[in-house]
mmCIF file of C-alpha atoms and ligand atoms in Angstrom:
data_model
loop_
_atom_site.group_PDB
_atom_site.id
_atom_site.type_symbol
_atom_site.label_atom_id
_atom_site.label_comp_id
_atom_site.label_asym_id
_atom_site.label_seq_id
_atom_site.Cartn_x
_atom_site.Cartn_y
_atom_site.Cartn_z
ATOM 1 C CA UNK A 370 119.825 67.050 74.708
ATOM 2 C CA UNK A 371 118.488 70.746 74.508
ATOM 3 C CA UNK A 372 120.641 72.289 72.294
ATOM 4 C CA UNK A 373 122.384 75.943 72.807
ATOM 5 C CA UNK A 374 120.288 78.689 71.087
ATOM 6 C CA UNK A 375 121.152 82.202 69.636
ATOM 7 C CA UNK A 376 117.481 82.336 68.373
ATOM 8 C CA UNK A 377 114.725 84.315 70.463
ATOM 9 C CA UNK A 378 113.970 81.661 73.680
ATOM 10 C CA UNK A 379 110.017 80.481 73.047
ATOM 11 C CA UNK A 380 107.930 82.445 76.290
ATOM 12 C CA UNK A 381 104.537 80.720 74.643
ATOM 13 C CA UNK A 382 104.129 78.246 77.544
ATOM 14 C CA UNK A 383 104.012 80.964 80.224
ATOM 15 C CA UNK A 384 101.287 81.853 82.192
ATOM 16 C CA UNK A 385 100.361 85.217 83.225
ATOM 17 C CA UNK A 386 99.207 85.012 86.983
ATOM 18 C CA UNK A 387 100.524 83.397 89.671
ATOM 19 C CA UNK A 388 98.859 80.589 91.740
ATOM 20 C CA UNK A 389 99.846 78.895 95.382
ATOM 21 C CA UNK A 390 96.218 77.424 95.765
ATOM 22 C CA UNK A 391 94.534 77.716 98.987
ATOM 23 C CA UNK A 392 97.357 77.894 101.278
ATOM 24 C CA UNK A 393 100.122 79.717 99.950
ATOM 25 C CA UNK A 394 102.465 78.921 103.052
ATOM 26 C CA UNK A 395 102.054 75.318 102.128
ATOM 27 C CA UNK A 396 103.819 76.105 98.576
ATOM 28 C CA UNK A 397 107.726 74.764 99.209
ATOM 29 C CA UNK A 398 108.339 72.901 96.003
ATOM 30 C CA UNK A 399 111.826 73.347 94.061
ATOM 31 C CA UNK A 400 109.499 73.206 90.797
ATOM 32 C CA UNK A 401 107.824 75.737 91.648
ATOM 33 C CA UNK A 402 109.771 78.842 90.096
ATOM 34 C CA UNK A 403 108.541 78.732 86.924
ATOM 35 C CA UNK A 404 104.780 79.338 88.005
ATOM 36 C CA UNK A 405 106.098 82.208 89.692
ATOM 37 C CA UNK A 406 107.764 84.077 87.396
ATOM 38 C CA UNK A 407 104.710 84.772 85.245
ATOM 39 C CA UNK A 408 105.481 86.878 81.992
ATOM 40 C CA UNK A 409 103.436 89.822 83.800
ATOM 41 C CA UNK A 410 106.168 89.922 86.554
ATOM 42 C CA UNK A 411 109.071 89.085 84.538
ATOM 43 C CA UNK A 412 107.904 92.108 82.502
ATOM 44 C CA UNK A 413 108.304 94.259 85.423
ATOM 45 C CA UNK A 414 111.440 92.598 86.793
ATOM 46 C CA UNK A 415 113.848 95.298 85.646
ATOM 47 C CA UNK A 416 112.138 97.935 87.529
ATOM 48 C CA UNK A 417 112.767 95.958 90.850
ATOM 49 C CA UNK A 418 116.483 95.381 89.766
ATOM 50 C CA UNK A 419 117.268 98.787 87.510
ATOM 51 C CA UNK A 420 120.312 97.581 85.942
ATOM 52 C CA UNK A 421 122.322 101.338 86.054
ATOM 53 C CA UNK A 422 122.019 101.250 89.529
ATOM 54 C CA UNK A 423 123.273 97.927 89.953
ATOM 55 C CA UNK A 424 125.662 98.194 87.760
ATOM 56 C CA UNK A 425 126.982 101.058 89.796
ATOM 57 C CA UNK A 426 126.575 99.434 93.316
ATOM 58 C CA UNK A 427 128.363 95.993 91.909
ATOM 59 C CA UNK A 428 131.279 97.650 90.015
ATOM 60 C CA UNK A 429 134.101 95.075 89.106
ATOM 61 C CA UNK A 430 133.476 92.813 91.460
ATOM 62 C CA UNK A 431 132.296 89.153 89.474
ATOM 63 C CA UNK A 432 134.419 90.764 86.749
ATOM 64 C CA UNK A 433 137.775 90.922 88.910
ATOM 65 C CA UNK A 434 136.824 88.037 90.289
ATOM 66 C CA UNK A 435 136.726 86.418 87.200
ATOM 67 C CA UNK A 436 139.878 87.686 85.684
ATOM 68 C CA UNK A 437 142.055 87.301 88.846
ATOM 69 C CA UNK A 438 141.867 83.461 88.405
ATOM 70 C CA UNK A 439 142.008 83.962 84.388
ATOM 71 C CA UNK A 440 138.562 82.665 83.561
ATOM 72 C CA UNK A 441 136.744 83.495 80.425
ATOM 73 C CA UNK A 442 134.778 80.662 79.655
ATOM 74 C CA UNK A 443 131.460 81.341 81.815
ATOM 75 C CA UNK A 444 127.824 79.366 82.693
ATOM 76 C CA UNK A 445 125.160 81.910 83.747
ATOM 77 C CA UNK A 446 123.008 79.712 85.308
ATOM 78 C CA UNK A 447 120.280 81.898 86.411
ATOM 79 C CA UNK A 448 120.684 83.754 84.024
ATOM 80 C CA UNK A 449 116.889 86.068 84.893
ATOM 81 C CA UNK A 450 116.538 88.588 82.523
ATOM 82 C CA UNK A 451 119.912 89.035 81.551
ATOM 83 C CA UNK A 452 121.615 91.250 83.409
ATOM 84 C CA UNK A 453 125.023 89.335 84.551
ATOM 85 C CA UNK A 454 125.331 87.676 81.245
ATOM 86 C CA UNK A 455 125.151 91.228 79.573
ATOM 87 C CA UNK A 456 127.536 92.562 81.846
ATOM 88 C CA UNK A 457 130.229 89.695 81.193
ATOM 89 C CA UNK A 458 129.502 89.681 77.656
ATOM 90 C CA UNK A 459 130.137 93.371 77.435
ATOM 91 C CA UNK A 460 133.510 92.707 79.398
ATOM 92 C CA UNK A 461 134.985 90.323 76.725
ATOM 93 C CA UNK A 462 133.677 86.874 78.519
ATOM 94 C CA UNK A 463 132.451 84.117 76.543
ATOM 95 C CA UNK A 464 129.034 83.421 78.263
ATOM 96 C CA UNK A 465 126.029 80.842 78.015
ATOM 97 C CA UNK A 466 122.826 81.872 79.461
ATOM 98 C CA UNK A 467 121.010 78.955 80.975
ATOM 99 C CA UNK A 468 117.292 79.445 83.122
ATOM 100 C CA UNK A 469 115.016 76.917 83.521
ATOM 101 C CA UNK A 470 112.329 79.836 82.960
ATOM 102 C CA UNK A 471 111.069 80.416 79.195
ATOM 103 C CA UNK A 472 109.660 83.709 80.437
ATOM 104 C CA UNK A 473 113.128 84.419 81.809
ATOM 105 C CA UNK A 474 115.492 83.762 79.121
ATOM 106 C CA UNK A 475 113.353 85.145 76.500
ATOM 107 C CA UNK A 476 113.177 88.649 78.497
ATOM 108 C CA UNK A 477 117.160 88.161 78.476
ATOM 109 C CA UNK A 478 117.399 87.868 74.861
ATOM 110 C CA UNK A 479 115.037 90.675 74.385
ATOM 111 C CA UNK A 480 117.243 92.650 76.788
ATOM 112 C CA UNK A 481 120.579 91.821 75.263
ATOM 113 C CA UNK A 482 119.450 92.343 71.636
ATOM 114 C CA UNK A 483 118.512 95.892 72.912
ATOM 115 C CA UNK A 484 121.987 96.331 73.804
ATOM 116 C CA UNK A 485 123.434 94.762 70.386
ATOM 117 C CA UNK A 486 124.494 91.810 72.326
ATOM 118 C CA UNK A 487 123.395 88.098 70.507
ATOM 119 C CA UNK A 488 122.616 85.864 74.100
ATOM 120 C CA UNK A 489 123.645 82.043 73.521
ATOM 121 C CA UNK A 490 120.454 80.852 75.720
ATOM 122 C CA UNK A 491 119.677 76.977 77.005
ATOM 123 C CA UNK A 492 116.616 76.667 78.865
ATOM 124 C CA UNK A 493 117.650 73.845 81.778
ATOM 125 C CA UNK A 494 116.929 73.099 85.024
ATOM 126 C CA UNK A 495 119.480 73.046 87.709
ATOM 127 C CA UNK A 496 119.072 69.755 88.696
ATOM 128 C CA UNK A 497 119.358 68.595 85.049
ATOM 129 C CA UNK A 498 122.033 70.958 84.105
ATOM 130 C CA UNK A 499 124.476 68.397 82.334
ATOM 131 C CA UNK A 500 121.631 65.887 80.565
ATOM 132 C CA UNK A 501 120.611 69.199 78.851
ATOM 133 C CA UNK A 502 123.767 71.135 78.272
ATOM 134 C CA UNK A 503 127.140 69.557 77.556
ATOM 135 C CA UNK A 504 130.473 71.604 77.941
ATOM 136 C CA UNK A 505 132.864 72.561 81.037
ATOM 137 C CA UNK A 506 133.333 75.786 81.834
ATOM 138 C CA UNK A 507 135.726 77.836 84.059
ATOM 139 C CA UNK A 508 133.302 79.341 86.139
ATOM 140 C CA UNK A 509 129.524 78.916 86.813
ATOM 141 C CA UNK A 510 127.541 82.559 88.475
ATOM 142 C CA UNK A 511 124.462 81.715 90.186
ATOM 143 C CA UNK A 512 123.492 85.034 91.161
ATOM 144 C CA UNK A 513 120.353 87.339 92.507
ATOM 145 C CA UNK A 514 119.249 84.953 95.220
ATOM 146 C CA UNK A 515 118.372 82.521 92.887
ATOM 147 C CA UNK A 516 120.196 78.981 94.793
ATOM 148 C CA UNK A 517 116.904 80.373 97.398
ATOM 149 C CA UNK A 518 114.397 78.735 94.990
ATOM 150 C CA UNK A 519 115.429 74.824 95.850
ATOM 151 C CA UNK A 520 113.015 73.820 98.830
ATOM 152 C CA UNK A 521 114.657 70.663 99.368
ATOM 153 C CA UNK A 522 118.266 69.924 100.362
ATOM 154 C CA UNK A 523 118.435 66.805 98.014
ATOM 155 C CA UNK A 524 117.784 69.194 95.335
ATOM 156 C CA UNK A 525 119.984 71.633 96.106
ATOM 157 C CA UNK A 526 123.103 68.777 96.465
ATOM 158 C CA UNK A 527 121.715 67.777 93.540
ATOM 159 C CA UNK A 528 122.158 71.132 91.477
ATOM 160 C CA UNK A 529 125.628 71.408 93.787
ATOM 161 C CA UNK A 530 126.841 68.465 92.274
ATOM 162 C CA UNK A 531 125.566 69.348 88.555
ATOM 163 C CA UNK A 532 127.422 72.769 88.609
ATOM 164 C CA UNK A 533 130.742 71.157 89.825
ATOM 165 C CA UNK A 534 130.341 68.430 87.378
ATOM 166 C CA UNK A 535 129.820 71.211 84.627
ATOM 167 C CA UNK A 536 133.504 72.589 86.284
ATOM 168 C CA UNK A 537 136.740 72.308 84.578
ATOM 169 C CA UNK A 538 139.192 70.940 86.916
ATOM 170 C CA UNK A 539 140.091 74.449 88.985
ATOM 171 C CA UNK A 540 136.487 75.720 87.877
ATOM 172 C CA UNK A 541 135.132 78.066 90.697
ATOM 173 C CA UNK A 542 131.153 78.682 91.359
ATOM 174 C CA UNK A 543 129.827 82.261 92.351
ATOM 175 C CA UNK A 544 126.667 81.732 94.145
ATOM 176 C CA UNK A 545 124.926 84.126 96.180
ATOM 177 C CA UNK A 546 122.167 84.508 98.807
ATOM 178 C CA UNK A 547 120.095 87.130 101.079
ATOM 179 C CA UNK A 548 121.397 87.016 104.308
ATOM 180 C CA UNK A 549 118.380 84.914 105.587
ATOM 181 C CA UNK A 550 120.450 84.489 109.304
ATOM 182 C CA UNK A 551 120.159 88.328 109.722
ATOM 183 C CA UNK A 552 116.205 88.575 108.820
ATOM 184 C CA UNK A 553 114.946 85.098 110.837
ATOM 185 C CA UNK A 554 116.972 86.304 113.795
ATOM 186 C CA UNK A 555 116.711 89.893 114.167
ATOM 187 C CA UNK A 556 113.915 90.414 111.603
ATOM 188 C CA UNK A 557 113.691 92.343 108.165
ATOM 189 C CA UNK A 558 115.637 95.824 107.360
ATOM 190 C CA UNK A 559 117.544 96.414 103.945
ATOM 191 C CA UNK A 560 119.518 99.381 102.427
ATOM 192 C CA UNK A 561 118.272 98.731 99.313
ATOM 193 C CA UNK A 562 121.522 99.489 98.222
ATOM 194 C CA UNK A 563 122.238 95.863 96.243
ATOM 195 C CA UNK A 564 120.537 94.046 93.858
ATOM 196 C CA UNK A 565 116.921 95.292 93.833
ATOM 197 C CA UNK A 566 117.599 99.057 93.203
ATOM 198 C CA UNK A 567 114.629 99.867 92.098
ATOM 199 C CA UNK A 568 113.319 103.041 94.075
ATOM 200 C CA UNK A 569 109.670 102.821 93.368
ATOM 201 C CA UNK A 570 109.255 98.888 93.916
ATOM 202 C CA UNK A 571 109.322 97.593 97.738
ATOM 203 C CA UNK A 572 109.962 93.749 98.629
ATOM 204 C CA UNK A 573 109.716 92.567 101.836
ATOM 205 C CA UNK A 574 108.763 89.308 103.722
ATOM 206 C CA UNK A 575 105.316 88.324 103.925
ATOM 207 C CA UNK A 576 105.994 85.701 105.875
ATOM 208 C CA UNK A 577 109.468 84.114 107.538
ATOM 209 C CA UNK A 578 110.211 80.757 109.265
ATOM 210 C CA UNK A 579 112.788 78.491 109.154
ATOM 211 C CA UNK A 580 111.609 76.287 106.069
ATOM 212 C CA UNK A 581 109.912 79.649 104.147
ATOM 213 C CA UNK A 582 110.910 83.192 103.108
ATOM 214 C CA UNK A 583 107.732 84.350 101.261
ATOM 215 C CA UNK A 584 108.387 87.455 100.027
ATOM 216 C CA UNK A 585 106.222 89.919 97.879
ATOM 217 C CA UNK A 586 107.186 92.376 95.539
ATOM 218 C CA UNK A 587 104.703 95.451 95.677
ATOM 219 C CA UNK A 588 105.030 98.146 92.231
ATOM 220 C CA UNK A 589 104.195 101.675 91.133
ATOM 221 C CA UNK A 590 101.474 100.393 89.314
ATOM 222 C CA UNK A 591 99.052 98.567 92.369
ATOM 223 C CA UNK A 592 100.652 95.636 91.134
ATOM 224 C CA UNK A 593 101.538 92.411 93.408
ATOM 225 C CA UNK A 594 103.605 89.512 93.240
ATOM 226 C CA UNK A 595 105.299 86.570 95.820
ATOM 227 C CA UNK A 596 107.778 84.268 95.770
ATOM 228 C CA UNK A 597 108.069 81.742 98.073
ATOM 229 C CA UNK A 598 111.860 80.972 99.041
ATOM 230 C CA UNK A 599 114.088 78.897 100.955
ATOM 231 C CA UNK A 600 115.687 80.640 103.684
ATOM 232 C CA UNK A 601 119.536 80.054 103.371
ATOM 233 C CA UNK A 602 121.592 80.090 106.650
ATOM 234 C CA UNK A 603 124.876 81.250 105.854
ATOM 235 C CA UNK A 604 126.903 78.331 107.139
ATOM 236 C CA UNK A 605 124.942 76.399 106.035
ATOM 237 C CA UNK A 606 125.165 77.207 102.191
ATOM 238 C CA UNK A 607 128.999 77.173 102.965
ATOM 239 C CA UNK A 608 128.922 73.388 104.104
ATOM 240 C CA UNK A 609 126.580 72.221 101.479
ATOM 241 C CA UNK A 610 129.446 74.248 98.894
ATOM 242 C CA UNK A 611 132.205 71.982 101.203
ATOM 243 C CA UNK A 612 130.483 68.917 100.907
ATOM 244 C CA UNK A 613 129.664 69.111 97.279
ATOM 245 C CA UNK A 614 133.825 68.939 96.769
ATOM 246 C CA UNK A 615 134.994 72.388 96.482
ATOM 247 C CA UNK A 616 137.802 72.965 98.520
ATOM 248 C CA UNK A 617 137.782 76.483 99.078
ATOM 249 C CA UNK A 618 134.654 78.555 99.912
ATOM 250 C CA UNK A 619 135.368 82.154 100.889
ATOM 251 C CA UNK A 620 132.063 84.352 101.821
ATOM 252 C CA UNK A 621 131.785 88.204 101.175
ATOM 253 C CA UNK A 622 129.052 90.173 102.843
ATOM 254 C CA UNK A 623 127.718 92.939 100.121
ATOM 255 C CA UNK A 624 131.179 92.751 98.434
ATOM 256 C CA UNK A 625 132.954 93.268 101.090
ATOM 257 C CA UNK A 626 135.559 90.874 102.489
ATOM 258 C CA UNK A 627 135.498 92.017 106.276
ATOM 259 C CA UNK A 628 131.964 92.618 107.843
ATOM 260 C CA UNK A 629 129.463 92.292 110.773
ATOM 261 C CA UNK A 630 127.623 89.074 110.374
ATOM 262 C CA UNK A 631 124.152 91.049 110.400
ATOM 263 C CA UNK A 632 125.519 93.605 108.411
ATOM 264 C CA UNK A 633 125.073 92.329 105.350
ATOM 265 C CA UNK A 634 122.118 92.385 102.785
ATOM 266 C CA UNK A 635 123.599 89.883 100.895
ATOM 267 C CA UNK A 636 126.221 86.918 101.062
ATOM 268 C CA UNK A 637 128.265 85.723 98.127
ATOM 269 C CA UNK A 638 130.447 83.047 98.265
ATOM 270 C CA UNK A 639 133.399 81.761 95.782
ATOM 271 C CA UNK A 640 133.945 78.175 95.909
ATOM 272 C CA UNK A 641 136.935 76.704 94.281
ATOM 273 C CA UNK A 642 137.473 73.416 92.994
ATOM 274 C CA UNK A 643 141.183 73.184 93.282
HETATM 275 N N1 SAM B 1427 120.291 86.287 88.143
HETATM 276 C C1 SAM B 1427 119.118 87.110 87.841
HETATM 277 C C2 SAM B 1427 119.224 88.422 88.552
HETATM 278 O O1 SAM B 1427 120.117 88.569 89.388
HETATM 279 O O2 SAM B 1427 118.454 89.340 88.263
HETATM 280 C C3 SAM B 1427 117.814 86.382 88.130
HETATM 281 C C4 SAM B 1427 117.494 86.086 89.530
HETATM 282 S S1 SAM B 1427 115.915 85.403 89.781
HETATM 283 C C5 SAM B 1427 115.717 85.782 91.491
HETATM 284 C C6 SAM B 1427 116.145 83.656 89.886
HETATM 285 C C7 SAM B 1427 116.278 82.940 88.565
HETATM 286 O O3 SAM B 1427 116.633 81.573 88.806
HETATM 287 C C8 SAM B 1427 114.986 82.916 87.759
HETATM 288 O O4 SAM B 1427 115.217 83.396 86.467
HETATM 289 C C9 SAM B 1427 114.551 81.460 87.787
HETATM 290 O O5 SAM B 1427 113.846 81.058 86.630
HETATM 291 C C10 SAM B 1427 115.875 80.735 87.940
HETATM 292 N N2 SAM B 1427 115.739 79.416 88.577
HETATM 293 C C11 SAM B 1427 115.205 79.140 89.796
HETATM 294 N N3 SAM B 1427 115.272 77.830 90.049
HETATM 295 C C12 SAM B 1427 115.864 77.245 88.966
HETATM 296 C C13 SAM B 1427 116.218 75.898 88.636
HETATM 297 N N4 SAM B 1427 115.957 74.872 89.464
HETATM 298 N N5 SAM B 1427 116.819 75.674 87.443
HETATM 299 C C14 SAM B 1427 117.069 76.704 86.584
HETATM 300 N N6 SAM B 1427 116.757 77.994 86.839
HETATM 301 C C15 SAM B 1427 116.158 78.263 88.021
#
């Protein structure tokens, strides 16, 4: 069992470019994430996202969220370089920070400790959530189009299943996603409004079908990176939620509760246990 962690995470193992091989469309493996996010690119991750901005574009939203139903004991579980867990932290929530990236998690220490915040980090992989950490908690967030990064559907039931496990009984699961239906049927545009709101850094879809979104991440520097993604269809997401037992699964489109299905950038949806 991998035990929970206040200590810096261990980013030795990382590797510092990324590699799809000869055929980079060919690259759909749910393992995959970790070769992508490279410590080069996690470095640089913060510009993409620039955490005032975001801050400022998300407001209270997972926080009210949160506090409506009275939870306090949360599960990051992509917990990238920090920035939800900081936020929560900040707002009185006891949070864990789980990633199944090294690279990740120590970048989110890093970041918190800058901010006089201790992180309480467990590297794990989705799919192995509850071998590796033990616990239930009131709420898992599985934010910043991360769900995107399982290529197959047995692994994402899989992770489904290992987040409602790691529930309490009315536990509820925050999970959100680009809105993939809007892009593969009408073809890319963004306000750049949510989530990456970083002004100098552009990502866009290299290449779209309906088993890829390969998107690359272009910065100030000349510097280029890709990460090849799972293209979520909105209903879809909301049946695989239905099917993995929660009962309710309500869908807002850029934190809004009423919207044009193309509209949105992104999709989050709250599924309840109970
Ligand atoms: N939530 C952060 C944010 O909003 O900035 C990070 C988002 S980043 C797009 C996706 C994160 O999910 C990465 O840190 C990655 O390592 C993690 N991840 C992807 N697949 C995973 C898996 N199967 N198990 C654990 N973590 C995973």
């Amino acid at each position: 069992m991998a035990t929970i962690d206040t200590k810096e995470p261990n980013a030795e193992l990382v590797t510092k470019t990324q590699h799809y091989g000869d055929d980079p469309l060919a690259v759909r493996d749910s393992d995959h994430y970790r070769n992508e996010y490279v410590k080069t690119f996690v470095e640089k991750w913060d510009e993409l996202i620039d955490w005032d901005a975001r801050a400022e574009s998300e407001g209270q939203f997972f926080i009210d969220i949160l506090k409506a139903r009275g939870k306090k004991k949360i599960l990051d579980v992509a917990t990238g370089t920090g920035f939800h867990s900081v936020q929560l932290m900040k707002a009185g929530f006891d949070v864990t920070s789980v990633d199944g990236s090294a690279a990740m998690l120590a970048k989110a220490f890093e970041n918190a400790k800058d901010r006089r915040i201790i992180l309480r980090t467990c590297q794990a992989d989705w799919r192995f959530l509850n071998r590796d950490l033990h616990g239930k908690f009131d709420a898992i967030i599985c934010l910043g189009n991360s769900f995107t990064h399982l290529h197959d559907e047995h692994d994402r039931r899989r992770a489904l299943a290992e987040f409602y496990a790691a529930l309490k009984h009315d536990g509820v699961l925050i999970i959100d996603q680009r809105n993939y239906d809007a892009i593969l049927d009408n073809g890319y545009s963004s306000k750049h409004k949510y989530y990456y709101c970083g002004d100098k850094v552009t990502a866009e879809p290299a290449h779209m079908d309906e088993g890829l979104a390969r998107f690359r991440y272009a910065f100030p520097d000349g510097s280029e990176y890709t990460l090849n993604m799972f293209p979520l269809r909105k209903n879809y997401t909301r049946r695989l939620l239905s099917e993995a037992g929660f009962q309710y699964v309500r869908t807002f489109g850029d934190f809004q509760e009423t919207y044009q299905e193309d509209d949105p950038d992104f999709f989050i949806h709250v599924a309840e246990k109970t």
